[in-house]
mmCIF file with all atom_site columns, C-alpha atoms in Angstrom:
data_model
loop_
_atom_site.group_PDB
_atom_site.id
_atom_site.type_symbol
_atom_site.label_atom_id
_atom_site.label_alt_id
_atom_site.label_comp_id
_atom_site.label_asym_id
_atom_site.label_entity_id
_atom_site.label_seq_id
_atom_site.pdbx_PDB_ins_code
_atom_site.Cartn_x
_atom_site.Cartn_y
_atom_site.Cartn_z
_atom_site.occupancy
_atom_site.B_iso_or_equiv
_atom_site.pdbx_formal_charge
_atom_site.auth_seq_id
_atom_site.auth_comp_id
_atom_site.auth_asym_id
_atom_site.auth_atom_id
_atom_site.pdbx_PDB_model_num
ATOM 1   C CA . GLN A 1 1   ? -0.007  -0.213 0.021   1.00 88.00 ? 1   GLN A CA 1
ATOM 2   C CA . VAL A 1 2   ? 1.549   3.419  -0.917  1.00 92.00 ? 2   VAL A CA 1
ATOM 3   C CA . GLN A 1 3   ? 1.564   5.657  2.048   1.00 95.00 ? 3   GLN A CA 1
ATOM 4   C CA . LEU A 1 4   ? 3.445   9.218  2.397   1.00 96.00 ? 4   LEU A CA 1
ATOM 5   C CA . VAL A 1 5   ? 4.974   10.313 5.686   1.00 97.00 ? 5   VAL A CA 1
ATOM 6   C CA . GLU A 1 6   ? 5.111   13.552 6.080   1.00 98.00 ? 6   GLU A CA 1
ATOM 7   C CA . SER A 1 7   ? 7.397   15.424 9.037   1.00 98.00 ? 7   SER A CA 1
ATOM 8   C CA . GLY A 1 8   ? 9.559   18.349 10.412  1.00 98.00 ? 8   GLY A CA 1
ATOM 9   C CA . GLY A 1 9   ? 7.000   20.633 11.264  1.00 98.00 ? 9   GLY A CA 1
ATOM 10  C CA . GLY A 1 10  ? 6.624   23.115 13.863  1.00 98.00 ? 10  GLY A CA 1
ATOM 11  C CA . LEU A 1 11  ? 6.623   26.262 15.467  1.00 98.00 ? 11  LEU A CA 1
ATOM 12  C CA . VAL A 1 12  ? 8.926   29.108 13.708  1.00 98.00 ? 12  VAL A CA 1
ATOM 13  C CA . GLN A 1 13  ? 8.606   33.249 14.455  1.00 98.00 ? 13  GLN A CA 1
ATOM 14  C CA . THR A 1 14  ? 9.089   35.563 11.303  1.00 98.00 ? 14  THR A CA 1
ATOM 15  C CA . GLY A 1 15  ? 11.787  34.993 9.577   1.00 98.00 ? 15  GLY A CA 1
ATOM 16  C CA . GLY A 1 16  ? 12.810  31.557 9.877   1.00 98.00 ? 16  GLY A CA 1
ATOM 17  C CA . SER A 1 17  ? 13.482  28.648 8.514   1.00 98.00 ? 17  SER A CA 1
ATOM 18  C CA . LEU A 1 18  ? 11.927  25.190 8.667   1.00 98.00 ? 18  LEU A CA 1
ATOM 19  C CA . ARG A 1 19  ? 13.049  21.819 6.195   1.00 98.00 ? 19  ARG A CA 1
ATOM 20  C CA . LEU A 1 20  ? 9.687   19.494 5.595   1.00 98.00 ? 20  LEU A CA 1
ATOM 21  C CA . SER A 1 21  ? 10.350  16.099 4.611   1.00 98.00 ? 21  SER A CA 1
ATOM 22  C CA . CYS A 1 22  ? 8.177   13.257 3.369   1.00 97.00 ? 22  CYS A CA 1
ATOM 23  C CA . VAL A 1 23  ? 9.184   9.623  3.376   1.00 97.00 ? 23  VAL A CA 1
ATOM 24  C CA . ALA A 1 24  ? 7.219   7.644  0.473   1.00 95.00 ? 24  ALA A CA 1
ATOM 25  C CA . SER A 1 25  ? 6.740   3.475  0.700   1.00 94.00 ? 25  SER A CA 1
ATOM 26  C CA . GLY A 1 26  ? 4.842   1.228  -1.540  1.00 92.00 ? 26  GLY A CA 1
ATOM 27  C CA . ILE A 1 27  ? 6.095   2.934  -4.573  1.00 87.00 ? 27  ILE A CA 1
ATOM 28  C CA . TRP A 1 28  ? 8.875   3.577  -6.672  1.00 87.00 ? 28  TRP A CA 1
ATOM 29  C CA . THR A 1 29  ? 8.655   7.031  -6.397  1.00 86.00 ? 29  THR A CA 1
ATOM 30  C CA . SER A 1 30  ? 11.768  8.027  -8.632  1.00 90.00 ? 30  SER A CA 1
ATOM 31  C CA . ALA A 1 31  ? 9.411   8.214  -11.762 1.00 91.00 ? 31  ALA A CA 1
ATOM 32  C CA . TYR A 1 32  ? 6.589   10.479 -10.475 1.00 95.00 ? 32  TYR A CA 1
ATOM 33  C CA . THR A 1 33  ? 6.621   14.013 -10.281 1.00 97.00 ? 33  THR A CA 1
ATOM 34  C CA . MET A 1 34  ? 6.051   14.773 -6.055  1.00 97.00 ? 34  MET A CA 1
ATOM 35  C CA . GLY A 1 35  ? 4.542   17.369 -4.801  1.00 98.00 ? 35  GLY A CA 1
ATOM 36  C CA . TRP A 1 36  ? 4.116   19.537 -1.795  1.00 98.00 ? 36  TRP A CA 1
ATOM 37  C CA . HIS A 1 37  ? 0.893   21.134 -0.798  1.00 98.00 ? 37  HIS A CA 1
ATOM 38  C CA . ARG A 1 38  ? -0.657  23.049 1.960   1.00 98.00 ? 38  ARG A CA 1
ATOM 39  C CA . GLN A 1 39  ? -4.127  23.788 3.790   1.00 97.00 ? 39  GLN A CA 1
ATOM 40  C CA . VAL A 1 40  ? -5.477  26.316 5.941   1.00 95.00 ? 40  VAL A CA 1
ATOM 41  C CA . LEU A 1 41  ? -8.411  25.382 8.402   1.00 88.00 ? 41  LEU A CA 1
ATOM 42  C CA . GLY A 1 42  ? -11.814 26.073 6.527   1.00 91.00 ? 42  GLY A CA 1
ATOM 43  C CA . LYS A 1 43  ? -9.726  26.574 3.250   1.00 94.00 ? 43  LYS A CA 1
ATOM 44  C CA . GLN A 1 44  ? -9.215  24.597 0.289   1.00 95.00 ? 44  GLN A CA 1
ATOM 45  C CA . ARG A 1 45  ? -5.675  22.322 0.047   1.00 96.00 ? 45  ARG A CA 1
ATOM 46  C CA . GLU A 1 46  ? -3.023  24.547 -2.851  1.00 97.00 ? 46  GLU A CA 1
ATOM 47  C CA . LEU A 1 47  ? -0.128  23.485 -4.635  1.00 98.00 ? 47  LEU A CA 1
ATOM 48  C CA . VAL A 1 48  ? 3.299   25.290 -3.328  1.00 98.00 ? 48  VAL A CA 1
ATOM 49  C CA . ALA A 1 49  ? 6.140   23.391 -4.918  1.00 98.00 ? 49  ALA A CA 1
ATOM 50  C CA . SER A 1 50  ? 6.576   20.401 -7.444  1.00 98.00 ? 50  SER A CA 1
ATOM 51  C CA . ILE A 1 51  ? 9.522   18.276 -8.454  1.00 98.00 ? 51  ILE A CA 1
ATOM 52  C CA . SER A 1 52  ? 9.781   16.172 -11.215 1.00 97.00 ? 52  SER A CA 1
ATOM 53  C CA . SER A 1 53  ? 11.781  12.661 -12.065 1.00 94.00 ? 53  SER A CA 1
ATOM 54  C CA . GLY A 1 54  ? 13.654  14.443 -13.785 1.00 93.00 ? 54  GLY A CA 1
ATOM 55  C CA . GLY A 1 55  ? 14.350  17.130 -11.388 1.00 95.00 ? 55  GLY A CA 1
ATOM 56  C CA . ARG A 1 56  ? 12.399  20.060 -13.092 1.00 97.00 ? 56  ARG A CA 1
ATOM 57  C CA . THR A 1 57  ? 10.079  22.594 -10.366 1.00 98.00 ? 57  THR A CA 1
ATOM 58  C CA . ASP A 1 58  ? 7.631   24.886 -10.478 1.00 98.00 ? 58  ASP A CA 1
ATOM 59  C CA . TYR A 1 59  ? 6.229   27.321 -6.894  1.00 98.00 ? 59  TYR A CA 1
ATOM 60  C CA . ALA A 1 60  ? 3.592   29.028 -6.506  1.00 98.00 ? 60  ALA A CA 1
ATOM 61  C CA . ASP A 1 61  ? 4.353   32.448 -6.516  1.00 98.00 ? 61  ASP A CA 1
ATOM 62  C CA . SER A 1 62  ? 3.631   33.262 -3.391  1.00 97.00 ? 62  SER A CA 1
ATOM 63  C CA . VAL A 1 63  ? 6.575   31.085 -2.234  1.00 98.00 ? 63  VAL A CA 1
ATOM 64  C CA . LYS A 1 64  ? 8.847   31.457 -5.031  1.00 98.00 ? 64  LYS A CA 1
ATOM 65  C CA . GLY A 1 65  ? 12.609  32.761 -3.334  1.00 98.00 ? 65  GLY A CA 1
ATOM 66  C CA . ARG A 1 66  ? 11.627  31.851 -0.368  1.00 98.00 ? 66  ARG A CA 1
ATOM 67  C CA . PHE A 1 67  ? 11.502  28.264 -0.688  1.00 98.00 ? 67  PHE A CA 1
ATOM 68  C CA . THR A 1 68  ? 12.965  24.878 -2.462  1.00 98.00 ? 68  THR A CA 1
ATOM 69  C CA . ILE A 1 69  ? 11.898  21.379 -2.994  1.00 98.00 ? 69  ILE A CA 1
ATOM 70  C CA . SER A 1 70  ? 14.093  18.821 -3.785  1.00 98.00 ? 70  SER A CA 1
ATOM 71  C CA . ARG A 1 71  ? 13.750  14.339 -4.022  1.00 97.00 ? 71  ARG A CA 1
ATOM 72  C CA . ASP A 1 72  ? 16.478  12.095 -2.817  1.00 94.00 ? 72  ASP A CA 1
ATOM 73  C CA . ASN A 1 73  ? 15.014  9.490  -4.656  1.00 91.00 ? 73  ASN A CA 1
ATOM 74  C CA . ALA A 1 74  ? 17.341  6.261  -2.887  1.00 91.00 ? 74  ALA A CA 1
ATOM 75  C CA . LYS A 1 75  ? 15.746  7.587  -0.199  1.00 93.00 ? 75  LYS A CA 1
ATOM 76  C CA . SER A 1 76  ? 12.190  7.673  -1.577  1.00 94.00 ? 76  SER A CA 1
ATOM 77  C CA . THR A 1 77  ? 11.642  11.589 0.260   1.00 96.00 ? 77  THR A CA 1
ATOM 78  C CA . ILE A 1 78  ? 11.429  14.429 -1.260  1.00 97.00 ? 78  ILE A CA 1
ATOM 79  C CA . PHE A 1 79  ? 12.178  18.100 1.279   1.00 98.00 ? 79  PHE A CA 1
ATOM 80  C CA . LEU A 1 80  ? 11.008  21.311 1.239   1.00 98.00 ? 80  LEU A CA 1
ATOM 81  C CA . GLN A 1 81  ? 13.327  24.204 2.048   1.00 98.00 ? 81  GLN A CA 1
ATOM 82  C CA . MET A 1 82  ? 11.279  26.892 4.413   1.00 98.00 ? 82  MET A CA 1
ATOM 83  C CA . ASN A 1 83  ? 13.145  30.446 4.176   1.00 98.00 ? 83  ASN A CA 1
ATOM 84  C CA . SER A 1 84  ? 12.026  33.495 5.238   1.00 98.00 ? 84  SER A CA 1
ATOM 85  C CA . LEU A 1 85  ? 8.646   32.523 7.248   1.00 98.00 ? 85  LEU A CA 1
ATOM 86  C CA . LYS A 1 86  ? 5.281   34.288 7.460   1.00 98.00 ? 86  LYS A CA 1
ATOM 87  C CA . PRO A 1 87  ? 2.935   34.439 8.966   1.00 98.00 ? 87  PRO A CA 1
ATOM 88  C CA . GLU A 1 88  ? 0.741   33.257 5.997   1.00 97.00 ? 88  GLU A CA 1
ATOM 89  C CA . ASP A 1 89  ? 2.775   30.259 5.698   1.00 98.00 ? 89  ASP A CA 1
ATOM 90  C CA . THR A 1 90  ? 0.862   29.009 8.600   1.00 98.00 ? 90  THR A CA 1
ATOM 91  C CA . ALA A 1 91  ? -0.595  25.962 7.598   1.00 98.00 ? 91  ALA A CA 1
ATOM 92  C CA . VAL A 1 92  ? -0.603  21.545 7.536   1.00 98.00 ? 92  VAL A CA 1
ATOM 93  C CA . TYR A 1 93  ? 1.249   20.911 4.787   1.00 98.00 ? 93  TYR A CA 1
ATOM 94  C CA . TYR A 1 94  ? 0.978   18.194 2.929   1.00 98.00 ? 94  TYR A CA 1
ATOM 95  C CA . CYS A 1 95  ? 3.216   15.919 0.023   1.00 97.00 ? 95  CYS A CA 1
ATOM 96  C CA . ASN A 1 96  ? 1.713   13.782 -2.838  1.00 97.00 ? 96  ASN A CA 1
ATOM 97  C CA . ILE A 1 97  ? 2.605   12.192 -6.072  1.00 96.00 ? 97  ILE A CA 1
ATOM 98  C CA . PHE A 1 98  ? 1.263   13.008 -9.396  1.00 97.00 ? 98  PHE A CA 1
ATOM 99  C CA . PHE A 1 99  ? 0.137   10.285 -12.120 1.00 93.00 ? 99  PHE A CA 1
ATOM 100 C CA . SER A 1 100 ? 0.535   11.311 -15.460 1.00 91.00 ? 100 SER A CA 1
ATOM 101 C CA . ASN A 1 101 ? -3.716  11.140 -16.822 1.00 91.00 ? 101 ASN A CA 1
ATOM 102 C CA . ARG A 1 102 ? -4.823  10.865 -13.472 1.00 93.00 ? 102 ARG A CA 1
ATOM 103 C CA . GLY A 1 103 ? -3.377  14.144 -11.567 1.00 96.00 ? 103 GLY A CA 1
ATOM 104 C CA . TRP A 1 104 ? -2.923  14.161 -7.873  1.00 96.00 ? 104 TRP A CA 1
ATOM 105 C CA . ARG A 1 105 ? -3.206  10.682 -6.470  1.00 95.00 ? 105 ARG A CA 1
ATOM 106 C CA . ASP A 1 106 ? -6.744  11.221 -4.219  1.00 93.00 ? 106 ASP A CA 1
ATOM 107 C CA . SER A 1 107 ? -5.401  10.383 -0.982  1.00 92.00 ? 107 SER A CA 1
ATOM 108 C CA . TRP A 1 108 ? -3.952  12.341 1.959   1.00 93.00 ? 108 TRP A CA 1
ATOM 109 C CA . GLY A 1 109 ? -1.512  11.614 4.975   1.00 92.00 ? 109 GLY A CA 1
ATOM 110 C CA . GLN A 1 110 ? -2.214  13.509 8.267   1.00 95.00 ? 110 GLN A CA 1
ATOM 111 C CA . GLY A 1 111 ? 0.764   16.503 6.899   1.00 97.00 ? 111 GLY A CA 1
ATOM 112 C CA . THR A 1 112 ? 2.782   18.310 9.238   1.00 98.00 ? 112 THR A CA 1
ATOM 113 C CA . GLN A 1 113 ? 1.904   21.814 10.946  1.00 98.00 ? 113 GLN A CA 1
ATOM 114 C CA . VAL A 1 114 ? 3.777   24.837 10.261  1.00 98.00 ? 114 VAL A CA 1
ATOM 115 C CA . THR A 1 115 ? 2.797   27.525 12.285  1.00 98.00 ? 115 THR A CA 1
ATOM 116 C CA . VAL A 1 116 ? 5.102   31.142 12.275  1.00 98.00 ? 116 VAL A CA 1
ATOM 117 C CA . SER A 1 117 ? 4.625   33.357 14.565  1.00 97.00 ? 117 SER A CA 1
ATOM 118 C CA . SER A 1 118 ? 4.306   37.161 14.637  1.00 91.00 ? 118 SER A CA 1
#
């Protein structure tokens, strides 16, 4: 069974940094685009960053220049380095797998909470 487990969230003050990790099991993730999404309670989940199987990255405008997505295929892990954090970055962060012709996998884990204080 495919499982994605996020970690690395926490409480940080404005301007601080966090590094999120997502470990995948039950699937060889090196062949797929992976991404990080975030969701504020009561609001729609949104894509923050993605990385293709070839290492090409894409970011939401709100995080460009501050966040960096990366992957370690040997460890079936993706990362999200978050710098210069702002209160509006506060959310639950989730990782997911993108399947060609199907889109993002329709299953979500528990995510990891990121809270940025002002």
